[in-house]
Short mmCIF file of C-alpha atoms and ligand atoms in Angstrom, two decimals:
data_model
loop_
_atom_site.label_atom_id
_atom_site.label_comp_id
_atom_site.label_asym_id
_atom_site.label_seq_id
_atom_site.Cartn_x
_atom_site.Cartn_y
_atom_site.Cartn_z
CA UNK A 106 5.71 -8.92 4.95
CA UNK A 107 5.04 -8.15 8.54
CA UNK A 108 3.95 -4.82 9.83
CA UNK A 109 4.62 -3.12 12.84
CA UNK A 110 3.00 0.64 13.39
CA UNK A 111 5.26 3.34 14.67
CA UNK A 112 3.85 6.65 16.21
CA UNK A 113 4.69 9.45 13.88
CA UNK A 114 3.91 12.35 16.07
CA UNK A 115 7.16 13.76 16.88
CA UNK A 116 10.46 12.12 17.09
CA UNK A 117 12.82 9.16 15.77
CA UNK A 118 9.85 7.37 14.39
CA UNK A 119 11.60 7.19 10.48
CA UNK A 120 14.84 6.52 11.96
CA UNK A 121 12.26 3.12 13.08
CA UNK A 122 11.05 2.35 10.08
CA UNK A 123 14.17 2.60 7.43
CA UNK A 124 16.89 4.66 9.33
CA UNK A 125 18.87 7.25 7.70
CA UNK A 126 20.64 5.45 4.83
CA UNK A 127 17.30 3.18 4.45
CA UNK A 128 19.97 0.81 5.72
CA UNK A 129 18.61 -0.02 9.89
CA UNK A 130 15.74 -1.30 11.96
CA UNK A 131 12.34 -2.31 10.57
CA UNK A 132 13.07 -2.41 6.99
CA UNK A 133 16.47 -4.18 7.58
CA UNK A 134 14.96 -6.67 8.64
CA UNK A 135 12.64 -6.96 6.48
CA UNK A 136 9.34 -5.41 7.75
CA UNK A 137 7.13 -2.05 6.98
CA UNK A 138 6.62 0.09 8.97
CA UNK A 139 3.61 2.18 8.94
CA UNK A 140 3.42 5.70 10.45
CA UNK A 141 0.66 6.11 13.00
CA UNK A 142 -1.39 9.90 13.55
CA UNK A 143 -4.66 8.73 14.17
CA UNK A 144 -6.26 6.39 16.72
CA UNK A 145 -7.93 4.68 13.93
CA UNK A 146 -4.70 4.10 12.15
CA UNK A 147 -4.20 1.44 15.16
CA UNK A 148 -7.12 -0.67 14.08
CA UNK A 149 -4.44 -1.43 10.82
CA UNK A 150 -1.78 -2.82 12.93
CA UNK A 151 -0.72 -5.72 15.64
CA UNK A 152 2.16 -3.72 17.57
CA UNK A 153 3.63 -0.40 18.23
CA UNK A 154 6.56 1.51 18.42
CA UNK A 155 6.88 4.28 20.51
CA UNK A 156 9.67 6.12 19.27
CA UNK A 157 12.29 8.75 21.23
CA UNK A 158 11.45 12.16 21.24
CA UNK A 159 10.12 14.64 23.69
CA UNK A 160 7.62 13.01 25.48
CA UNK A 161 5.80 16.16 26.93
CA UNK A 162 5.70 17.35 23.44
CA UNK A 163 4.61 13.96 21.86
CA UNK A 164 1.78 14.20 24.91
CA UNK A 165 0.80 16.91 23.90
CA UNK A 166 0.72 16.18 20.59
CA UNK A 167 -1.05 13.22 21.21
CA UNK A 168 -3.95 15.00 23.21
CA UNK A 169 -4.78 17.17 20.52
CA UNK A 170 -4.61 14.03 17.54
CA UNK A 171 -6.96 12.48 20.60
CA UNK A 172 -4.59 9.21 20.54
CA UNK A 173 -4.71 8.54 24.57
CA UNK A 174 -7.45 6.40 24.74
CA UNK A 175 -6.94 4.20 21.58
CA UNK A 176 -2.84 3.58 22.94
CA UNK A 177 -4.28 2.93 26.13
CA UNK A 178 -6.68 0.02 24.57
CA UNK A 179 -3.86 -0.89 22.47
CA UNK A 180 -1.66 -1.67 25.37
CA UNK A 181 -4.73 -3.18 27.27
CA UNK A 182 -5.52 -5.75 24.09
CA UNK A 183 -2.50 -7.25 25.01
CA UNK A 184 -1.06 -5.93 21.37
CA UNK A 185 2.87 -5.69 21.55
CA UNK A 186 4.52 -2.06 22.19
CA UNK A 187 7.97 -0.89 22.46
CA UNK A 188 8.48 2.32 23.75
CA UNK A 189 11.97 3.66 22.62
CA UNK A 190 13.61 6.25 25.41
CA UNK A 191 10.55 9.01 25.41
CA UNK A 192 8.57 5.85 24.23
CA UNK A 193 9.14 4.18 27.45
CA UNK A 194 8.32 7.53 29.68
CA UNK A 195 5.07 7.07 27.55
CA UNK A 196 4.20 3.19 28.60
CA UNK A 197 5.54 4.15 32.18
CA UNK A 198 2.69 3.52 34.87
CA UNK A 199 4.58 6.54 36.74
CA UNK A 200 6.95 9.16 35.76
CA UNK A 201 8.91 11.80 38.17
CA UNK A 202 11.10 14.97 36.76
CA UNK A 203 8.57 15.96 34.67
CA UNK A 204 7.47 19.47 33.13
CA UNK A 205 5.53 21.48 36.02
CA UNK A 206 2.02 20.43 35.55
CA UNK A 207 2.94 16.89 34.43
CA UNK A 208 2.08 15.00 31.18
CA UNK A 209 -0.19 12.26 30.27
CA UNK A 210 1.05 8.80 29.93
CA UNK A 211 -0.23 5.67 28.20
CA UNK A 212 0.96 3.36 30.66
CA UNK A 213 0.52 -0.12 30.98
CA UNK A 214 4.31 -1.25 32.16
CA UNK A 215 4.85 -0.97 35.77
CA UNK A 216 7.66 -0.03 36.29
CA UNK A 217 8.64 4.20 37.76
CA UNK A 218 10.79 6.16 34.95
CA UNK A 219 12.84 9.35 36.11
CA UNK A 220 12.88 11.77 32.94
CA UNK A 221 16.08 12.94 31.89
CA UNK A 222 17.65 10.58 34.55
CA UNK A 223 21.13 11.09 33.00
CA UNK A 224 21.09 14.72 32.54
CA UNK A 225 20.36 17.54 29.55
CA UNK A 226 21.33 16.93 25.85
CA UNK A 227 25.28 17.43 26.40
CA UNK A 228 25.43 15.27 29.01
CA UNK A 229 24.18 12.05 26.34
CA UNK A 230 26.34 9.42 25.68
CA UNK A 231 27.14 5.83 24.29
CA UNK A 232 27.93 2.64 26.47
CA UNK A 233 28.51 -1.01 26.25
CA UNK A 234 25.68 -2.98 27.75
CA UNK A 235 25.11 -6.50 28.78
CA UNK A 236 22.52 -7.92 27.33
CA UNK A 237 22.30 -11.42 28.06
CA UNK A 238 18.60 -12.17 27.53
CA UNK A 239 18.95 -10.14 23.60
CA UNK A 240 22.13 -12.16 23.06
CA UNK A 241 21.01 -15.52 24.21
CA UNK A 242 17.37 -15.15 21.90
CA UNK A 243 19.00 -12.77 19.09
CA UNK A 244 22.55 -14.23 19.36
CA UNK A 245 25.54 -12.18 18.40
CA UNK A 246 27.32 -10.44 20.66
CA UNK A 247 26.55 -10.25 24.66
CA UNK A 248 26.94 -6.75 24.81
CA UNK A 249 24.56 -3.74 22.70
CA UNK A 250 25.48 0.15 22.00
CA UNK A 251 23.06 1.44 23.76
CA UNK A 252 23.02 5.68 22.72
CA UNK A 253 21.79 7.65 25.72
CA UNK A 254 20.30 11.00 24.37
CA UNK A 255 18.68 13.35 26.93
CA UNK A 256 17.99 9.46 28.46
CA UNK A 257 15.56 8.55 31.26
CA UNK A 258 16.13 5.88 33.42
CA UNK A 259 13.93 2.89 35.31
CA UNK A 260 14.29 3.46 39.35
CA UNK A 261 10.96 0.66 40.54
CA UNK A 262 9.93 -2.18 38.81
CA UNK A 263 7.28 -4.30 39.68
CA UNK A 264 6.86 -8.18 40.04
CA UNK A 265 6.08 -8.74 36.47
CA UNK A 266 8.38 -6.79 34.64
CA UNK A 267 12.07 -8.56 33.74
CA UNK A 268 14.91 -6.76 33.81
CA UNK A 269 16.74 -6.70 30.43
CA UNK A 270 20.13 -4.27 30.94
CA UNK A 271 20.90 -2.03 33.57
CA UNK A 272 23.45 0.62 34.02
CA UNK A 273 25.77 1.44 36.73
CA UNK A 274 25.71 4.84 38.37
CA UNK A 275 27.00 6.63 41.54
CA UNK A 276 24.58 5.23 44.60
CA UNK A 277 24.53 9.25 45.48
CA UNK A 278 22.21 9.66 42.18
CA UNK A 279 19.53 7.26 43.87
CA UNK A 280 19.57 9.05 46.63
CA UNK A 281 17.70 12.31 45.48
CA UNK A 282 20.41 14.25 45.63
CA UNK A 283 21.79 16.74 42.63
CA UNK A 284 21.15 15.42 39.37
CA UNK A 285 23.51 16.29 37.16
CA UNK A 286 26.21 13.65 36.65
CA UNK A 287 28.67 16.21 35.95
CA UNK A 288 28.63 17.21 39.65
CA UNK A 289 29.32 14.48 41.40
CA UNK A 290 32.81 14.30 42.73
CA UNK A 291 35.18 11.20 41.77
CA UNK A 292 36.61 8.43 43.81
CA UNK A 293 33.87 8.75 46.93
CA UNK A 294 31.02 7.06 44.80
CA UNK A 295 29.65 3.80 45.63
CA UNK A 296 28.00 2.37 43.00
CA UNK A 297 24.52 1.20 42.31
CA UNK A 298 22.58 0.50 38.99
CA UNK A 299 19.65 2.14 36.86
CA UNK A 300 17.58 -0.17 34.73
CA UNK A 301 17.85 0.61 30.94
CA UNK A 302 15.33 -2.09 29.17
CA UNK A 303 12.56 -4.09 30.67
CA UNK A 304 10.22 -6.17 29.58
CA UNK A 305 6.86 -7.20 31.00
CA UNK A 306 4.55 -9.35 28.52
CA UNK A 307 3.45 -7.29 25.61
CA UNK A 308 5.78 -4.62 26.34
CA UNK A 309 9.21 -3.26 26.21
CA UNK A 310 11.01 -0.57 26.95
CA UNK A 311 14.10 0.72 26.27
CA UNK A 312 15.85 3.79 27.84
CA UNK A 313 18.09 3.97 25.03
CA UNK A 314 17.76 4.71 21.03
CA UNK A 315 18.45 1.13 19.15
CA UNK A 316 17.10 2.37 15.77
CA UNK A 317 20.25 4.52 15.72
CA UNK A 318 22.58 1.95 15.72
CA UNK A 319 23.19 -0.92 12.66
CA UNK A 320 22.01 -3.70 15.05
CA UNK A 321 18.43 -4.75 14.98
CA UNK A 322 18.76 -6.93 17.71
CA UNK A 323 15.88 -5.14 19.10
CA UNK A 324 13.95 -4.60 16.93
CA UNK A 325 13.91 -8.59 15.66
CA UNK A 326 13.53 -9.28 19.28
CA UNK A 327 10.29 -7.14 19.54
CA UNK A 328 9.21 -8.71 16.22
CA UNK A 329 9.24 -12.14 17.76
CA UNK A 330 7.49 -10.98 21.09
CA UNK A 331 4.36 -10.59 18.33
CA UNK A 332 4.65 -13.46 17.25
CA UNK A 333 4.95 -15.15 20.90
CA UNK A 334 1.79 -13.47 21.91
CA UNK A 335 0.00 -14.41 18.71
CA UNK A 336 1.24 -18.48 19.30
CA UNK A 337 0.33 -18.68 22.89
CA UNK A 338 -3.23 -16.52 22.45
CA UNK A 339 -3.78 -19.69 19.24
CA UNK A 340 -2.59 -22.13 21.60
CA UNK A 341 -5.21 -21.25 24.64
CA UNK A 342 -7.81 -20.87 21.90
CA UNK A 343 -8.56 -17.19 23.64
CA UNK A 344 -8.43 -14.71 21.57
CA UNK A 345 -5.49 -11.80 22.67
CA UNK A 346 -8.50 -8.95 22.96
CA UNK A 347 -10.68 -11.52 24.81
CA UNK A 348 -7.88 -12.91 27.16
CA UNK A 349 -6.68 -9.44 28.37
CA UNK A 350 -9.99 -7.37 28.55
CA UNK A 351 -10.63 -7.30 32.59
CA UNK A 352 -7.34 -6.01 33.75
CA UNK A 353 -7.79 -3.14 35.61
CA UNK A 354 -6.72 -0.05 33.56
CA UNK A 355 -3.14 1.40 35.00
CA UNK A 356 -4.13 4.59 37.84
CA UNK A 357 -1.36 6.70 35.61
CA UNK A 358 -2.71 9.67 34.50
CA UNK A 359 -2.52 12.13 37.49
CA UNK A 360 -0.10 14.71 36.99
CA UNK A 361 2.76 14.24 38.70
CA UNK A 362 5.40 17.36 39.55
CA UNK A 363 8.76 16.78 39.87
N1 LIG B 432 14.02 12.72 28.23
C1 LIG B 432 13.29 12.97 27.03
C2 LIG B 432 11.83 13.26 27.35
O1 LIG B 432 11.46 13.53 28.42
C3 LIG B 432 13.36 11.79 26.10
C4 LIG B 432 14.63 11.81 25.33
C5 LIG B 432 14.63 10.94 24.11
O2 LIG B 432 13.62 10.37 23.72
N2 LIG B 432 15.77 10.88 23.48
O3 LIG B 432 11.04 13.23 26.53
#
């Protein structure tokens, strides 16, 4: 049975691993899941989840547990990690709209994430997205649920990182101007689009909560990303740690103020 870790500091990290009714995600489709606390608890696993949450209070969380350094390795050995919604703040190479004083991040995807991009907890919500890269690997249908909750969204990527749904959204939010959604006025919006999932080689991200929904299109599709790695690191004859080692570390741990 495969195995994929999921961080169990704070969060939706059981909702990963069996779901509610023990019905979703990792154990629907067929795989453990193994909660992860310690740094050395990574040595036990290939790939990570990086559930939803708080992400300041999962950094903070993850300061004191002293988990920083062994993520950041884990992301640098090329392993595969999905960060889920605060998951993806975490693997963010840059963050904005954080907590005065900032927050450490793992980083390691480049790609700028805007915390709380679509507003407080009562302004979360559900929505239809094209998929076509999850539908054309996964199959099924070309669209996913995606649930928003207290959601951030992707503003920058860089050169490596695919684009894997986006969102559309008033032009005026990209702008810098007020960020609540429920202020902006109909009918005088252009519109322009957020990025919701990306992917750039061992990891994903997601701005959205997939282990809340029935469909484990995700989660299979992060499943086979291991296995992609694993095949093309057998096939060079390199091993991942080996092939991966002399990338520069991501400059992401300043703290940035909103
Ligand atoms: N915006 C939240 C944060 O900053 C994340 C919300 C979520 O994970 N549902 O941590």
């Amino acid at each position: 049975m495969a195995v994929v870790g999921v961080l169990a500091l704070q969060g939706s990290f059981n909702e990963h691993i069996a779901g509610k009714l023990h019905l979703f995600s990792l154990r629907k489709i067929g795989v453990k899941g193994i909660e992860i606390r310690k740094p050395e608890q990574l040595r036990d696993v290939t790939s990570l989840i990086i559930p939803g949450g708080e992400s300041t209070t999962m950094a903070k969380l993850a300061e004191l547990h002293n988990l920083f350094p062994a993520l950041r390795e884990f992301v640098k050995m090329g392993r595969p990690v999905w960060g889920t919604c605060a998951g993806l703040i975490f693997l963010a190479n840059k963050a904005t709209g954080q907590k005065t004083g900032g927050q450490q991040l793992v980083g390691g995807l480049d790609c700028t994430v805007h915390r709380n991009f679509f507003g407080s907890q009562i302004q979360s919500f559900e929505a239809e997205l094209p998929v076509p890269e999850l539908a054309s690997k996964e199959g099924g249908p070309e669209t996913f649920r995606g649930i928003f909750i207290r959601a951030p969204a992707i503003l920058e990527v860089g050169p490596e990182v695919q684009v894997l749904a986006d969102f559309p959204v008033p032009s005026k939010r990209l702008l810098g101007s007020d960020p609540s959604l429920e202020d902006q006025k109909e009918n005088d919006e252009e519109e322009s689009k957020v990025i919701v999932a990306v992917r750039q080689g061992n990891t994903l991200g997601t701005a959205f909560h997939p282990e809340l929904t029935a469909d484990t299109r995700w989660h299979s599709y992060f499943l086979k990303m291991g296995n992609e790695i694993t095949e093309a690191a057998s096939r060079s004859c390199v091993p991942v740690e080996v092939s991966v080692c002399h990338k520069q570390p991501p400059q992401n741990d300043l703290p940035i103020f909103q």
